[in-house]
Amino acid sequence: MLLEVRGLKKHFPVGSGLLGPSGLVKAVDGVSFGVEEGKTYALVGESGCGKTTVAKLILLLERPTAGEVLYRGTSVAGLSGSALGFFRREVQAVFQDPFSSLNPRLRVRSIIAEPIRANENIGRAELDRRIEEALDIVGLPKGAGALFPHEFSGGQRQRIAIARALAMRPKAMVLDEPTSALDVSIRAQILNLLSDIQDEFGVAYLIIAHDLALVEHFSHDTGVMYLGAMVEQGPTETVFGNPQHPYTEALLASAPRPDPDHRPTPDVILGEIGSALNPPSGCRFHPRCPHAFGPCAGTDPAPVDTGPGAWARCHLLTENAMEKAE
Amino acid sequence: MTPALKVENLVTELALRRGVLRPVDGVSFHVDPSETLGIVGESGSGKSMTCLSLLRLLPKPGGRIASGSVVVGGRDLTRLSEEELARDWRGRRISMVTQDPMTSLNPVYTVGDQVGAPLRYHRLAEGMRAVRAGAAAVLGRVRIPSPESRLDEYPHQFSGGMRQRVVSAMAIACEPEVMIADEPTSNLDVTIQVKMIDLYRKIQEETGVAIVLITHDMGVAASICDRIAVMYAGRIVETGPARRIFRAPAHPYTRALLDSIPRLGRKSRRLTALGGQPPDLANPPTGCRFAPRCALRVAKCAAYPPDAALGEGHSAACWLAGNEADHAA
């Protein structure tokens, strides 16, 4: 496993009174998964489910409250000096909004050069070669290096952000909603580019996305998050082809499809997403679940295997498994 | 049937420092009562400018309707005085829902005040008690549970989905003939989005309101629209019944757009991407505006193609449309 998280938790204190914080937002509350070398792992879920916080924890932009992030089997929490530099070089990020992730005062050349200069001691000629190479891979003309970000369209800016990440020759990239800010016709270009990069350089991706069709198309493994916890995960074909958790089912049933004969079903999920400040007891999804029954409000269900490498946390599955055992 | 809204040859100009742009350049469409028309397109296609033009809410200074007509209830809204438009039409007979409920609600007024405002302004309810009762009834129609108890709450006490319901309540308060909804579900999570779409369908069944839905999401368009108009660079390039647009798209842009979307249950490693960028509206191509990106471009495309009628109200502005032999090639 190239990149792994184990029992990851991130709690944010909220409110500040004389007596200290008045509550805890459990943004991420015990999440574990792994990204294999050269493969894509997708985290899906609605806003507030904690998927972006997981990305920040992996990128060391936040420190976990508990649990650990492992890179090539070593915990990254204790890294310092050259080992930390190595990790930061090998794991790069591309963010959602290419309008705010690129410094408007720098030319594209400097934007791409900055992380290389910060991490490596290389000469001018080698630096130029690396920049040109990165621009070439993402399909931008040589002259692009001399221009400023505002001279590019949204899709091209996202290419610049990808070039900046690629110039470090990373082994893994965290992609946080990489195409959400782009127009529909441009999204396919960027997704194809990312696929090509993976095929050619064997880069592993952790993609955060809310568009399920995109995730099914793009990722090898998928984890579904709800209110800070993973409710189902496994190979993408298993999760999408045979969803076992009612929340995964609801997401798939709600997704609008470009097909006038398909009517999304509004009744598979009740109410609105709960609060991570006061997550519901037991299974976090039970207040919205149309199948909720006896044990759901009381205890958090344990993971039940749902296929090779796949599991889901739901009392319905636990019950079925017990009936089979009897 | 007399359409609830009929737009003909609408041209909107925006005077900017770099010149005069035409974000809407000769747009015509109609919507019947109880019908939903989807206007789909990418950013810069002119879909939002079209709906701002309908209500004459263009940015000032700089924005103006250069020509064309917008007819509701037998009157051309482009010819009314601003005073008459505000008094008898805008919000009363043609209303609008915008994308972001956080910016369309005033944080310092209660929800009851804001939903009651159109009733007060258009004198559909007189006196505090009647306005409150009216506001509660409208909140009930958008399925907000126990509406009376929520009249005195402020927007921040509502969740995102409930806020979008409040904004929709303001739009239907005066029972307009036409409601324009600009990306009403784009900021919502899918499980909330599906409920909003269901709500619009129910409101339409109950009131017969004609809906113009502006969206960039072909999935949302497919799940609610009866007819669809596809916009590209300020013009409608294809229009027709939703089923025809999705099953038998005739314009190469519509086809490219549909081909580029990943679909659930159909996994493929590569998507069919549409190359290039939309044109700069300050300097649009003289002929077909999609021609520079079009794989089927021919010599004729140097002149703007007429709308080819394809039957059942389906038409496409493409020289090749209706000529299936060319499509097969």
XYZ file of C-alpha atoms in Angstrom:
655
model
C 0.000 0.000 0.000
C 1.482 3.334 -1.057
C -0.643 5.637 1.061
C -2.728 4.512 3.981
C -4.778 6.126 6.717
C -5.611 4.247 9.923
C -8.275 5.255 12.428
C -7.947 8.863 11.362
C -9.779 11.413 13.546
C -9.936 15.174 13.396
C -12.015 17.041 15.960
C -12.291 20.834 15.842
C -13.196 22.720 19.022
C -15.986 25.263 18.474
C -17.088 28.258 20.508
C -14.708 29.986 22.864
C -15.887 30.954 26.308
C -14.194 31.529 29.626
C -14.449 27.828 30.286
C -12.877 26.801 26.979
C -14.498 25.390 23.861
C -18.196 24.607 24.126
C -18.252 21.682 21.722
C -16.394 19.498 19.271
C -17.024 19.131 15.562
C -16.063 15.585 14.718
C -15.198 16.325 11.090
C -13.399 13.018 10.628
C -14.137 10.320 13.143
C -12.233 7.100 12.623
C -11.534 6.662 8.915
C -9.269 3.962 7.448
C -8.435 3.165 3.821
C -5.468 2.674 1.526
C -4.407 3.916 -1.911
C -2.440 1.395 -3.970
C 0.484 2.342 -6.167
C -0.653 3.543 -9.596
C -4.345 3.208 -8.678
C -7.146 5.671 -7.951
C -9.098 5.782 -4.701
C -12.189 7.994 -4.587
C -13.826 9.511 -1.526
C -17.466 10.448 -2.109
C -20.116 11.969 0.106
C -22.150 15.120 0.576
C -20.870 18.469 1.822
C -19.814 18.248 5.455
C -19.000 14.532 5.342
C -15.314 15.215 6.048
C -13.794 14.162 2.748
C -11.837 17.391 2.282
C -10.567 17.234 5.878
C -9.172 13.767 5.132
C -7.298 15.256 2.168
C -5.885 18.043 4.345
C -4.735 15.535 6.961
C -2.921 13.514 4.313
C -1.238 16.641 2.938
C -0.129 17.611 6.491
C -2.195 20.804 6.263
C -3.939 19.684 9.470
C -2.707 17.512 12.326
C -4.898 14.547 13.208
C -6.542 14.315 16.639
C -5.935 10.564 16.556
C -4.905 7.913 14.072
C -2.147 8.082 11.513
C -1.257 8.610 7.874
C 1.251 6.075 6.520
C 3.371 6.569 3.419
C 5.153 3.448 2.185
C 4.416 1.943 5.587
C 5.941 4.767 7.663
C 3.872 7.174 9.721
C 4.259 10.699 8.372
C 3.492 12.375 11.714
C 7.033 11.986 13.002
C 8.819 12.895 9.780
C 11.292 15.761 9.781
C 14.194 17.041 7.756
C 14.964 15.180 4.554
C 12.400 12.441 5.163
C 9.647 15.070 5.403
C 10.960 16.762 2.259
C 10.825 13.407 0.469
C 7.189 12.891 1.476
C 6.210 16.423 0.407
C 7.853 15.882 -2.990
C 6.241 12.534 -3.612
C 2.695 13.522 -2.614
C 1.301 16.488 -4.540
C -2.106 18.154 -4.694
C -4.480 19.696 -7.239
C -7.324 21.763 -5.804
C -10.817 22.563 -7.001
C -10.533 26.177 -7.989
C -7.727 27.000 -10.437
C -8.588 30.688 -10.050
C -7.437 30.794 -6.439
C -4.789 28.050 -6.406
C -2.442 29.908 -8.775
C -0.615 33.066 -7.669
C -1.889 35.846 -9.998
C 1.386 37.811 -9.715
C 3.655 35.016 -10.940
C 4.274 33.899 -14.483
C 3.380 30.273 -15.205
C 7.089 29.421 -15.407
C 7.667 30.683 -11.847
C 4.519 28.975 -10.574
C 5.845 25.620 -11.766
C 9.449 26.386 -10.719
C 8.591 27.419 -7.156
C 8.052 23.955 -5.634
C 11.054 22.533 -7.523
C 13.327 25.310 -6.222
C 12.008 24.855 -2.708
C 12.736 21.141 -2.681
C 15.627 20.482 -5.005
C 18.955 22.038 -5.763
C 19.141 22.014 -9.542
C 20.697 24.256 -12.167
C 18.937 26.722 -14.448
C 19.086 24.527 -17.560
C 17.720 21.478 -15.761
C 14.953 23.604 -14.213
C 13.918 24.947 -17.616
C 13.872 21.437 -18.997
C 11.653 20.219 -16.145
C 9.210 23.125 -16.653
C 9.014 22.531 -20.384
C 8.488 18.826 -19.833
C 5.627 19.454 -17.393
C 3.930 21.950 -19.737
C 4.284 19.496 -22.579
C 2.695 16.625 -20.636
C -0.372 18.699 -19.769
C -0.710 19.889 -23.362
C 0.182 23.571 -23.002
C 2.371 25.311 -25.620
C 5.990 26.192 -24.781
C 5.191 29.906 -24.750
C 2.703 29.397 -21.910
C 5.508 29.698 -19.360
C 5.932 33.404 -20.060
C 2.252 34.251 -19.437
C 0.265 35.023 -16.292
C -2.593 32.814 -14.991
C -5.293 35.356 -15.951
C -4.374 34.921 -19.597
C -5.701 31.362 -19.512
C -9.193 29.854 -19.430
C -10.378 27.738 -16.482
C -9.480 24.442 -18.132
C -6.003 25.661 -19.048
C -5.439 26.962 -15.526
C -6.281 23.539 -14.156
C -3.665 22.172 -16.579
C -1.140 24.605 -15.065
C -2.027 23.364 -11.567
C -1.534 19.781 -12.757
C 1.794 20.733 -14.383
C 2.980 22.266 -11.105
C 2.177 19.032 -9.269
C 3.684 16.834 -11.995
C 6.954 18.777 -12.165
C 7.808 17.268 -8.768
C 7.539 13.780 -10.323
C 5.165 12.645 -7.593
C 4.113 9.085 -6.777
C 0.720 10.192 -5.475
C -1.604 13.117 -6.092
C -4.523 14.324 -4.000
C -7.206 15.678 -6.358
C -9.837 17.686 -4.480
C -12.823 18.155 -6.832
C -10.424 18.745 -9.759
C -13.144 19.360 -12.364
C -16.053 20.839 -10.383
C -15.169 24.431 -11.269
C -14.880 23.627 -14.971
C -17.420 23.619 -17.780
C -18.935 20.298 -18.793
C -17.122 20.123 -22.140
C -13.763 20.935 -20.492
C -14.149 18.341 -17.697
C -13.669 15.427 -20.083
C -10.391 16.935 -21.355
C -8.986 17.208 -17.832
C -10.172 13.739 -16.770
C -8.621 12.187 -19.872
C -5.377 14.045 -19.160
C -5.316 12.712 -15.593
C -5.960 9.161 -16.860
C -3.127 9.480 -19.389
C -0.746 10.737 -16.695
C -1.605 7.763 -14.502
C -1.100 5.292 -17.352
C 2.234 6.812 -18.312
C 3.831 7.628 -14.965
C 2.016 5.275 -12.596
C 0.888 8.076 -10.275
C -1.632 7.041 -7.601
C -4.620 9.342 -7.105
C -6.809 10.088 -4.139
C -9.757 11.888 -5.710
C -12.392 13.745 -3.708
C -15.573 14.225 -5.699
C -19.321 14.491 -5.380
C -20.129 13.540 -8.984
C -20.825 9.816 -8.806
C -20.722 9.165 -12.548
C -17.266 10.753 -12.653
C -16.086 8.584 -9.753
C -17.428 5.386 -11.291
C -15.655 6.242 -14.504
C -12.368 7.318 -12.969
C -11.557 5.330 -9.837
C -10.509 1.761 -9.020
C -11.701 1.856 -5.406
C -14.331 3.977 -3.725
C -15.091 4.924 -0.131
C -18.448 6.479 0.785
C -18.354 8.883 3.723
C -21.214 10.167 5.836
C -20.769 12.645 8.710
C -17.097 11.925 9.275
C -17.244 8.142 9.007
C -16.779 5.663 6.193
C -20.029 3.746 5.672
C -19.043 1.561 2.719
C -15.941 0.925 0.679
C -14.507 -1.462 -1.844
C -13.661 -1.882 -5.526
C -15.648 0.691 -7.533
C -17.534 -1.986 -9.513
C -18.726 -3.596 -6.271
C -19.737 -0.347 -4.553
C -21.566 1.034 -7.602
C -22.785 -2.250 -9.062
C -24.104 -3.735 -5.853
C -24.400 -1.030 -3.172
C -25.027 -2.510 0.276
C -25.351 0.545 2.499
C -28.680 2.465 2.322
C -26.747 5.730 2.053
C -24.804 4.548 -0.996
C -28.103 3.376 -2.495
C -29.656 6.780 -1.785
C -26.769 8.667 -3.390
C -27.017 6.543 -6.513
C -30.805 6.845 -6.680
C -30.682 10.630 -6.215
C -28.024 11.341 -8.822
C -29.557 13.073 -11.839
C -28.811 11.245 -15.072
C -28.764 12.628 -18.613
C -31.661 10.368 -19.534
C -35.233 11.717 -19.793
C -36.655 8.253 -19.015
C -34.841 8.039 -15.692
C -36.629 9.672 -12.768
C -34.463 10.111 -9.655
C -36.308 8.811 -6.592
C -36.665 11.387 -3.793
C -37.967 8.932 -1.175
C -34.835 6.851 -0.603
C -33.510 9.315 1.943
C -35.230 11.386 4.615
C -34.533 14.941 5.752
C -31.172 16.650 5.482
C -27.596 15.863 6.457
C -27.073 15.870 10.233
C -24.569 17.957 12.144
C -21.038 16.790 12.861
C -21.255 18.873 16.040
C -23.838 16.525 17.492
C -23.706 13.406 15.360
C -26.701 11.091 15.837
C -26.200 8.181 18.226
C -25.591 4.677 16.927
C -25.473 4.577 13.142
C -25.045 8.218 12.065
C -27.279 7.693 9.081
C -30.260 6.280 11.004
C -32.338 9.525 11.201
C -32.371 9.697 7.388
C -32.566 5.984 6.681
C -35.868 4.605 5.362
C -34.903 1.115 6.687
C -33.919 2.152 10.247
C -35.049 -0.345 12.916
C -34.365 -1.374 16.523
C -30.577 -1.342 16.992
C -29.813 1.548 14.595
C -30.201 4.358 17.138
C -28.308 2.443 19.807
C -25.036 1.069 18.498
C -22.674 1.899 15.680
C -22.698 -1.098 13.312
C -19.428 -2.957 12.707
C -18.129 -3.443 9.151
C -19.560 -6.500 7.376
C -17.739 -7.994 4.374
C -19.776 -7.463 1.215
C -17.406 -8.930 -1.355
C -13.681 -9.249 -2.047
C -12.078 -6.171 -0.479
C -15.443 -4.548 0.194
C -17.365 -3.840 3.387
C -20.272 -1.782 4.651
C -21.436 -0.731 8.107
C -25.156 -1.376 8.464
C -27.237 -3.264 11.020
C -29.306 -4.787 8.224
C -26.164 -6.520 6.985
C -25.129 -7.574 10.505
C -28.559 -9.104 11.007
C -28.451 -10.933 7.677
C -24.979 -12.269 8.448
C -26.182 -13.564 11.838
C -29.218 -15.264 10.305
C -26.961 -17.005 7.828
C -24.636 -18.169 10.595
C -27.602 -19.663 12.463
C -52.450 27.192 -26.744
C -51.169 30.723 -26.095
C -47.684 30.420 -24.661
C -47.156 31.782 -21.146
C -43.941 33.393 -22.348
C -42.847 34.116 -25.880
C -39.406 35.534 -26.623
C -38.547 36.647 -30.136
C -35.202 37.690 -31.587
C -33.939 38.958 -28.258
C -30.620 40.800 -28.520
C -28.903 42.045 -25.369
C -25.836 44.253 -25.419
C -23.265 44.838 -22.723
C -21.029 47.868 -23.102
C -17.669 47.009 -21.568
C -14.324 48.761 -21.711
C -13.108 46.330 -24.363
C -16.120 46.935 -26.578
C -19.789 46.111 -26.953
C -20.606 42.428 -26.367
C -23.753 40.616 -27.368
C -24.146 37.879 -24.738
C -27.649 37.236 -26.115
C -27.711 37.448 -29.883
C -31.063 36.741 -31.495
C -32.686 34.299 -29.086
C -36.253 33.054 -29.636
C -38.239 30.547 -27.585
C -41.594 30.029 -25.932
C -42.952 28.211 -22.893
C -46.520 26.971 -22.546
C -48.477 26.953 -19.277
C -47.631 23.870 -17.156
C -44.496 23.320 -19.204
C -40.815 23.360 -18.206
C -38.278 24.602 -20.709
C -34.640 23.956 -19.901
C -32.011 26.349 -21.223
C -28.713 24.490 -21.047
C -25.257 25.728 -21.869
C -21.814 26.349 -20.478
C -20.553 29.458 -18.731
C -20.523 32.383 -21.128
C -23.185 30.853 -23.376
C -25.579 33.666 -22.444
C -28.128 31.602 -20.544
C -28.059 33.750 -17.394
C -28.020 36.990 -19.399
C -31.099 35.721 -21.235
C -33.039 35.322 -18.021
C -31.870 38.674 -16.643
C -33.058 40.244 -19.908
C -36.537 38.713 -19.529
C -37.009 40.578 -16.240
C -34.994 43.622 -17.367
C -32.535 43.134 -14.532
C -29.429 43.720 -16.658
C -26.346 45.255 -15.018
C -26.384 49.060 -15.075
C -24.772 50.942 -16.623
C -23.809 49.049 -19.735
C -26.526 46.422 -20.163
C -29.497 46.988 -22.444
C -31.958 45.095 -24.596
C -31.061 46.152 -28.117
C -34.005 44.555 -29.902
C -36.570 41.789 -29.767
C -39.653 41.146 -27.664
C -40.582 39.343 -24.436
C -44.316 38.735 -24.358
C -46.222 37.663 -21.232
C -50.035 37.924 -21.026
C -50.242 39.748 -24.358
C -47.840 42.544 -23.349
C -44.287 43.096 -24.534
C -42.238 43.565 -21.349
C -39.423 45.301 -23.225
C -41.775 48.209 -24.007
C -43.231 48.789 -20.537
C -42.116 51.655 -18.343
C -39.883 50.578 -15.449
C -42.613 51.669 -13.039
C -45.318 49.571 -14.663
C -42.984 46.570 -14.986
C -42.141 46.689 -11.272
C -45.750 47.258 -10.188
C -47.659 44.728 -12.261
C -45.235 42.223 -13.731
C -41.906 41.525 -12.088
C -42.489 39.136 -9.172
C -46.233 39.281 -9.827
C -46.689 37.545 -13.180
C -43.081 36.581 -13.973
C -40.724 35.754 -11.110
C -37.240 34.464 -10.579
C -35.284 32.040 -8.372
C -31.523 32.526 -8.255
C -28.730 30.065 -7.596
C -27.507 31.058 -4.178
C -30.176 31.240 -1.457
C -27.667 32.866 0.901
C -27.390 36.009 -1.237
C -31.047 36.177 -2.261
C -32.280 36.227 1.340
C -31.702 39.211 3.618
C -30.046 37.935 6.814
C -31.585 40.624 9.081
C -35.251 40.106 8.143
C -37.333 37.163 9.264
C -38.381 34.560 6.736
C -42.032 35.550 7.274
C -41.228 39.183 6.372
C -39.432 38.165 3.217
C -41.974 35.651 1.968
C -44.765 38.134 2.814
C -42.998 41.008 1.012
C -44.203 40.162 -2.509
C -47.780 39.752 -1.183
C -47.598 43.181 0.483
C -45.889 44.882 -2.440
C -48.357 43.596 -4.999
C -51.296 44.229 -2.601
C -52.454 40.615 -2.590
C -52.792 40.726 1.208
C -53.651 43.775 3.327
C -52.793 44.045 6.986
C -50.262 42.225 9.103
C -52.452 39.272 9.929
C -53.389 38.571 6.309
C -49.772 38.878 5.165
C -48.622 36.431 7.861
C -51.332 33.963 6.953
C -50.445 34.333 3.290
C -46.735 33.808 3.966
C -47.457 30.691 6.047
C -49.645 29.295 3.271
C -46.881 29.833 0.701
C -44.268 28.175 2.956
C -46.674 25.255 3.251
C -46.848 25.001 -0.521
C -43.072 24.531 -0.693
C -43.463 21.746 1.924
C -41.753 23.455 4.834
C -43.042 21.575 7.890
C -45.117 23.583 10.451
C -44.779 26.867 8.502
C -46.542 29.112 11.097
C -43.861 28.350 13.670
C -41.034 29.246 11.297
C -42.286 32.676 10.152
C -40.337 34.489 12.872
C -37.073 32.666 12.260
C -34.150 34.148 10.326
C -32.541 32.650 7.187
C -29.504 31.349 9.121
C -31.824 29.119 11.162
C -32.741 27.243 7.977
C -30.626 24.541 6.337
C -29.370 25.005 2.771
C -32.170 22.977 1.233
C -34.836 24.720 3.329
C -33.422 28.146 2.341
C -33.755 27.270 -1.319
C -37.380 26.366 -0.541
C -37.885 29.804 1.041
C -36.487 31.516 -2.071
C -38.799 29.398 -4.219
C -41.704 30.357 -1.928
C -41.007 34.051 -2.600
C -41.055 33.341 -6.322
C -44.426 31.551 -6.292
C -46.073 33.773 -3.627
C -48.032 35.844 -6.173
C -48.895 32.799 -8.294
C -47.066 34.017 -11.404
C -47.656 32.616 -14.873
C -43.921 32.243 -15.463
C -41.111 31.333 -13.086
C -37.482 31.624 -14.139
C -35.107 29.455 -12.145
C -31.377 30.114 -12.672
C -29.383 27.065 -11.533
C -31.756 26.578 -8.577
C -30.184 23.317 -7.434
C -26.513 23.746 -8.332
C -25.341 24.489 -4.793
C -27.265 21.604 -3.266
C -26.144 18.073 -2.495
C -27.674 15.395 -4.713
C -30.006 14.007 -2.052
C -31.422 17.540 -1.481
C -31.384 18.395 -5.182
C -33.643 15.474 -6.027
C -36.184 16.721 -3.484
C -36.132 20.270 -4.940
C -36.725 18.916 -8.438
C -39.636 16.885 -7.093
C -40.997 20.034 -5.414
C -40.877 22.084 -8.640
C -42.785 19.342 -10.392
C -45.475 19.343 -7.675
C -45.777 23.154 -7.680
C -46.221 23.084 -11.420
C -48.942 20.435 -11.188
C -50.775 22.527 -8.596
C -50.461 25.988 -10.174
C -49.805 25.443 -13.874
C -46.842 27.814 -13.737
C -44.561 27.786 -16.794
C -40.954 27.213 -15.710
C -37.792 28.307 -17.495
C -34.934 26.358 -15.917
C -31.395 27.537 -16.569
C -28.801 24.835 -15.928
C -25.418 23.540 -17.011
C -26.245 20.059 -15.723
C -27.675 17.783 -18.409
C -28.790 15.362 -15.678
C -30.912 18.003 -13.937
C -32.329 19.104 -17.295
C -33.269 15.515 -18.177
C -35.025 14.911 -14.883
C -37.457 17.853 -15.045
C -37.676 19.498 -18.483
C -40.354 18.885 -21.107
C -38.404 20.759 -23.745
C -34.780 21.850 -23.943
C -32.979 24.705 -25.677
C -29.200 24.386 -25.992
C -27.290 27.669 -26.005
C -23.819 28.251 -27.370
C -22.044 31.615 -27.591
C -25.196 33.725 -27.277
C -27.457 31.728 -29.563
C -29.819 28.796 -29.278
C -28.256 26.105 -31.452
C -30.830 23.389 -30.898
C -34.272 23.154 -29.358
C -36.811 20.367 -29.047
C -38.640 17.921 -26.797
C -36.313 16.627 -24.054
C -36.513 13.059 -25.309
C -35.461 14.097 -28.815
C -32.548 16.181 -27.513
C -31.202 13.272 -25.447
C -32.075 10.425 -27.825
C -31.487 12.062 -31.198
C -29.441 15.233 -30.779
C -29.046 16.945 -34.161
C -26.478 19.658 -33.472
C -22.827 18.568 -33.223
C -22.406 20.706 -30.080
C -25.297 18.991 -28.300
C -23.872 15.616 -29.287
C -20.388 16.525 -28.119
C -21.779 17.798 -24.825
C -23.732 14.581 -24.216
C -20.785 12.404 -25.246
C -18.408 14.147 -22.845
C -20.435 13.332 -19.698
C -19.450 10.210 -17.764
C -22.546 8.092 -17.106
C -23.417 5.829 -14.206
C -23.315 2.172 -15.093
C -21.283 2.726 -18.258
C -17.627 2.570 -17.306
C -15.049 3.425 -19.937
C -11.499 4.513 -19.426
C -11.669 7.417 -21.878
C -14.280 10.110 -22.318
C -14.978 11.716 -25.666
C -13.633 15.179 -25.004
C -14.621 18.297 -26.911
C -11.465 20.189 -27.849
C -10.883 23.930 -27.826
C -12.665 26.775 -26.064
C -15.901 28.699 -26.642
C -15.334 31.849 -28.750
C -14.640 35.299 -27.335
C -17.958 37.162 -27.555
C -16.158 40.440 -28.247
C -15.060 38.898 -31.496
C -17.330 35.968 -32.429
C -16.784 33.923 -35.608
C -18.871 35.262 -38.498
C -20.416 31.941 -39.484
C -21.504 29.104 -37.223
C -20.042 29.894 -33.814
C -19.328 26.266 -33.056
C -17.517 25.655 -36.364
C -13.951 26.179 -35.007
C -14.489 23.271 -32.554
C -16.684 21.137 -34.780
C -15.454 17.802 -36.116
C -18.030 17.876 -38.938
C -17.140 21.361 -40.202
C -17.704 21.937 -43.948
C -17.155 24.944 -46.224
C -20.749 26.152 -45.797
C -20.170 26.723 -42.078
C -18.533 30.074 -42.893
C -22.122 31.395 -43.104
C -24.467 31.170 -40.107
C -26.805 28.202 -40.628
C -30.610 28.661 -40.558
C -32.731 26.659 -38.100
C -33.491 23.335 -39.758
C -36.948 22.055 -38.751
C -36.782 18.358 -37.848
C -40.429 17.772 -36.866
C -42.174 17.585 -33.464
C -40.902 21.078 -32.619
C -37.297 19.926 -32.911
C -34.905 22.230 -34.748
C -31.165 22.746 -34.994
C -29.050 25.567 -36.386
C -26.666 23.410 -38.386
C -26.129 22.995 -42.107
C -25.964 19.245 -41.632
C -29.104 18.891 -39.499
C -31.837 16.771 -41.049
C -29.346 15.338 -43.474
C -28.837 11.955 -41.851
C -26.495 10.698 -44.561
C -23.961 13.255 -43.403
C -24.396 12.231 -39.789
C -23.682 8.610 -40.527
C -20.399 9.556 -42.190
